[in-house]
Amino acid sequence: MNHNHYPQNLLYCASFDAVVGTEHCRLYMLVSNAEQAAKYMWPTKTRRKTRYVVSCERLAGLQYSDEIEAVAHRYGFQHNHPHICDVMEDHKSLASVIVETNALRWALSFLPDDGVKTLTINDKGLNVQGVPLGGIALYSAEMLVRSRPLRLAFEQMPHDETAHVDILGHRNARALKISLGTEAHYVFDYRNGFTAFIPRGEER
């Protein structure tokens, strides 16, 4: 796989230790902070199921899947708790839209470094603070999101690709999900953060 499709800094939103694992010949890495999260996947020859928690210091600067897998196996600790990326896969989409990644990158030209913005999916596609970014939408929903984590997520977008964007919901909480096939990026609404999506008694 061409690793250049991934962000140059895979840990761009990592405030906590990362989770690295293998399952069904897939390697995955999960990273997060209080406002956003990201999941990456690569093919691997490893068939067995593994799951480690690994310090970000050990993973810093790595880009290739074989390096990440080797570091996790050598320095990681076995880990069985669900990560927020695992939890988010169980939450339903309230609205979705297919949009060009170039449009998401273009939004960086008007998104401030801080502040709260309204993000909407409706019959006009994806909109940020009323500015249309295009796309063909299914259903409609909106959420309030901090500009800083939204900018960070949009900065990771590759050029000339297509993204599947969803607004996920759980009670009153909302989360933006940007899917690019082998990677997914989440941005949580500014009022609730990721904790609103975690069932009581479970950890990150």
Short mmCIF file of C-alpha atoms in Angstrom, two decimals:
data_model
loop_
_atom_site.label_atom_id
_atom_site.label_comp_id
_atom_site.label_asym_id
_atom_site.label_seq_id
_atom_site.Cartn_x
_atom_site.Cartn_y
_atom_site.Cartn_z
CA MET A 1 0.00 0.00 0.00
CA ASN A 2 1.17 3.52 -0.72
CA HIS A 3 1.72 4.95 2.74
CA ASN A 4 1.89 8.47 1.32
CA HIS A 5 -1.91 8.59 1.29
CA TYR A 6 -1.78 8.78 5.07
CA PRO A 7 -1.00 11.93 7.07
CA GLN A 8 2.69 12.64 7.49
CA ASN A 9 2.06 12.67 11.21
CA LEU A 10 -0.10 9.68 12.07
CA LEU A 11 -0.19 10.87 15.68
CA TYR A 12 -1.58 14.31 14.86
CA CYS A 13 -4.42 13.92 17.38
CA ALA A 14 -2.76 11.62 19.91
CA SER A 15 -2.78 12.86 23.49
CA PHE A 16 -3.19 9.37 24.94
CA ASP A 17 -1.19 6.23 24.24
CA ALA A 18 -2.02 4.58 20.92
CA VAL A 19 -3.63 1.18 20.43
CA VAL A 20 -2.04 -1.07 17.79
CA GLY A 21 -3.35 -4.48 16.84
CA THR A 22 -3.70 -7.15 14.17
CA GLU A 23 -6.72 -9.17 13.12
CA HIS A 24 -7.64 -11.02 9.92
CA CYS A 25 -4.39 -9.98 8.19
CA ARG A 26 -5.03 -6.33 9.00
CA LEU A 27 -2.91 -4.02 11.12
CA TYR A 28 -4.69 -1.12 12.76
CA MET A 29 -3.65 1.87 14.83
CA LEU A 30 -6.05 3.94 16.96
CA VAL A 31 -5.18 7.37 18.34
CA SER A 32 -7.23 10.02 20.12
CA ASN A 33 -7.51 13.03 22.36
CA ALA A 34 -10.52 14.56 24.11
CA GLU A 35 -11.80 16.23 20.92
CA GLN A 36 -10.95 13.90 18.06
CA ALA A 37 -9.67 10.48 17.03
CA ALA A 38 -8.25 8.62 14.05
CA LYS A 39 -8.04 5.02 12.87
CA TYR A 40 -5.60 3.67 10.28
CA MET A 41 -5.47 0.22 8.68
CA TRP A 42 -2.88 -1.62 6.59
CA PRO A 43 -2.64 -5.14 5.16
CA THR A 44 -0.29 -7.45 7.04
CA LYS A 45 0.80 -11.07 6.81
CA THR A 46 0.07 -11.55 10.51
CA ARG A 47 -2.95 -13.78 10.93
CA ARG A 48 -3.11 -13.95 14.72
CA LYS A 49 -5.11 -11.49 16.77
CA THR A 50 -3.02 -9.08 18.84
CA ARG A 51 -3.74 -5.80 20.58
CA TYR A 52 -1.25 -3.57 22.36
CA VAL A 53 -1.19 -0.16 23.98
CA VAL A 54 1.95 1.68 22.85
CA SER A 55 3.38 5.00 23.99
CA CYS A 56 3.32 7.70 21.32
CA GLU A 57 7.01 8.32 21.91
CA ARG A 58 7.76 4.85 20.53
CA LEU A 59 5.63 5.44 17.43
CA ALA A 60 6.66 9.02 16.68
CA GLY A 61 7.89 9.51 13.11
CA LEU A 62 6.92 6.04 11.90
CA GLN A 63 5.05 5.73 8.59
CA TYR A 64 5.42 2.12 7.45
CA SER A 65 3.13 -0.61 8.73
CA ASP A 66 5.92 -3.15 9.33
CA GLU A 67 7.73 -0.62 11.56
CA ILE A 68 4.57 0.13 13.53
CA GLU A 69 3.79 -3.56 13.98
CA ALA A 70 7.35 -4.35 15.10
CA VAL A 71 7.41 -1.50 17.64
CA ALA A 72 4.02 -2.54 19.03
CA HIS A 73 5.14 -6.14 19.43
CA ARG A 74 8.41 -5.14 21.07
CA TYR A 75 7.39 -2.27 23.33
CA GLY A 76 3.60 -2.54 23.69
CA PHE A 77 1.58 -3.97 26.52
CA GLN A 78 -1.35 -6.28 25.92
CA HIS A 79 -4.56 -4.30 25.97
CA ASN A 80 -8.18 -5.47 25.87
CA HIS A 81 -10.15 -2.33 26.66
CA PRO A 82 -12.23 -0.71 23.89
CA HIS A 83 -10.87 2.42 22.27
CA ILE A 84 -13.14 5.31 21.34
CA CYS A 85 -12.70 4.33 17.65
CA ASP A 86 -14.11 0.89 18.48
CA VAL A 87 -17.03 2.46 20.31
CA MET A 88 -17.85 4.83 17.44
CA GLU A 89 -18.35 1.95 15.01
CA ASP A 90 -21.48 0.99 16.97
CA HIS A 91 -23.16 4.38 16.69
CA LYS A 92 -25.58 5.12 13.90
CA SER A 93 -25.21 7.73 11.19
CA LEU A 94 -27.81 10.49 11.30
CA ALA A 95 -26.78 11.90 7.91
CA SER A 96 -24.07 11.22 5.35
CA VAL A 97 -22.56 12.85 2.30
CA ILE A 98 -19.92 11.98 -0.29
CA VAL A 99 -17.59 14.93 -0.86
CA GLU A 100 -14.29 15.66 -2.55
CA THR A 101 -11.31 15.90 -0.22
CA ASN A 102 -10.14 18.99 -2.11
CA ALA A 103 -13.28 20.74 -0.88
CA LEU A 104 -12.44 19.82 2.72
CA ARG A 105 -8.94 21.20 2.24
CA TRP A 106 -10.37 24.36 0.69
CA ALA A 107 -12.38 24.92 3.88
CA LEU A 108 -9.07 25.58 5.65
CA SER A 109 -8.97 28.92 3.83
CA PHE A 110 -11.85 30.31 5.90
CA LEU A 111 -11.83 28.23 9.09
CA PRO A 112 -10.31 30.21 11.98
CA ASP A 113 -7.83 28.67 14.37
CA ASP A 114 -10.36 28.73 17.19
CA GLY A 115 -14.06 29.23 17.83
CA VAL A 116 -17.20 27.13 17.44
CA LYS A 117 -18.72 26.43 14.03
CA THR A 118 -21.96 24.85 12.84
CA LEU A 119 -21.46 21.88 10.55
CA THR A 120 -24.50 20.72 8.57
CA ILE A 121 -25.37 17.93 6.18
CA ASN A 122 -28.56 18.64 4.23
CA ASP A 123 -29.97 18.70 0.70
CA LYS A 124 -27.21 21.15 -0.28
CA GLY A 125 -24.48 18.74 0.77
CA LEU A 126 -21.91 19.47 3.45
CA ASN A 127 -21.85 22.98 4.90
CA VAL A 128 -19.52 24.62 7.41
CA GLN A 129 -20.99 27.77 8.96
CA GLY A 130 -23.25 28.11 5.93
CA VAL A 131 -20.46 27.73 3.37
CA PRO A 132 -21.29 24.82 1.01
CA LEU A 133 -18.58 22.25 0.34
CA GLY A 134 -20.66 20.23 -2.10
CA GLY A 135 -21.54 16.57 -2.13
CA ILE A 136 -24.62 14.40 -2.43
CA ALA A 137 -26.29 13.97 0.96
CA LEU A 138 -28.49 11.31 2.51
CA TYR A 139 -30.74 12.69 5.27
CA SER A 140 -29.84 15.80 7.27
CA ALA A 141 -28.26 16.66 10.62
CA GLU A 142 -26.09 19.33 12.19
CA MET A 143 -23.60 19.71 15.01
CA LEU A 144 -21.48 22.33 16.72
CA VAL A 145 -17.75 21.70 16.54
CA ARG A 146 -14.63 23.55 17.60
CA SER A 147 -12.71 24.98 14.69
CA ARG A 148 -9.27 23.79 15.86
CA PRO A 149 -9.91 20.00 15.78
CA LEU A 150 -11.93 20.39 12.59
CA ARG A 151 -8.99 22.17 10.96
CA LEU A 152 -6.62 19.43 12.14
CA ALA A 153 -8.81 16.75 10.58
CA PHE A 154 -9.19 18.63 7.29
CA GLU A 155 -5.42 19.19 7.15
CA GLN A 156 -4.93 15.40 7.03
CA MET A 157 -7.02 15.02 3.87
CA PRO A 158 -5.22 13.84 0.73
CA HIS A 159 -5.63 15.65 -2.57
CA ASP A 160 -8.00 14.43 -5.30
CA GLU A 161 -9.79 11.75 -3.29
CA THR A 162 -13.40 11.14 -2.28
CA ALA A 163 -14.46 11.06 1.35
CA HIS A 164 -17.57 9.65 2.98
CA VAL A 165 -18.63 12.09 5.70
CA ASP A 166 -21.17 11.19 8.42
CA ILE A 167 -22.65 12.87 11.45
CA LEU A 168 -23.02 10.19 14.10
CA GLY A 169 -25.41 10.52 16.99
CA HIS A 170 -25.85 9.16 20.51
CA ARG A 171 -28.60 10.83 22.54
CA ASN A 172 -27.71 14.53 22.40
CA ALA A 173 -24.06 13.98 21.45
CA ARG A 174 -22.77 14.26 17.89
CA ALA A 175 -19.56 13.31 16.11
CA LEU A 176 -18.24 13.95 12.63
CA LYS A 177 -16.74 10.92 10.87
CA ILE A 178 -14.62 11.26 7.71
CA SER A 179 -13.95 7.90 6.05
CA LEU A 180 -11.28 7.37 3.41
CA GLY A 181 -11.39 3.62 2.98
CA THR A 182 -8.41 2.54 5.08
CA GLU A 183 -8.54 5.46 7.50
CA ALA A 184 -11.20 7.29 9.46
CA HIS A 185 -11.11 10.59 11.33
CA TYR A 186 -13.54 11.65 14.07
CA VAL A 187 -14.27 15.09 15.49
CA PHE A 188 -16.58 15.26 18.52
CA ASP A 189 -19.05 18.03 19.25
CA TYR A 190 -17.67 20.76 21.46
CA ARG A 191 -20.19 20.32 24.29
CA ASN A 192 -19.81 16.61 24.95
CA GLY A 193 -16.46 15.37 23.64
CA PHE A 194 -15.87 11.64 23.24
CA THR A 195 -17.00 10.65 26.75
CA ALA A 196 -20.67 11.01 25.84
CA PHE A 197 -20.36 8.07 23.44
CA ILE A 198 -18.83 5.62 25.92
CA PRO A 199 -21.25 3.33 27.78
CA ARG A 200 -21.02 3.70 31.53
CA GLY A 201 -18.36 1.48 33.09
CA GLU A 202 -16.15 1.31 29.98
CA GLU A 203 -12.86 3.09 29.46
CA ARG A 204 -11.21 4.74 26.48
#
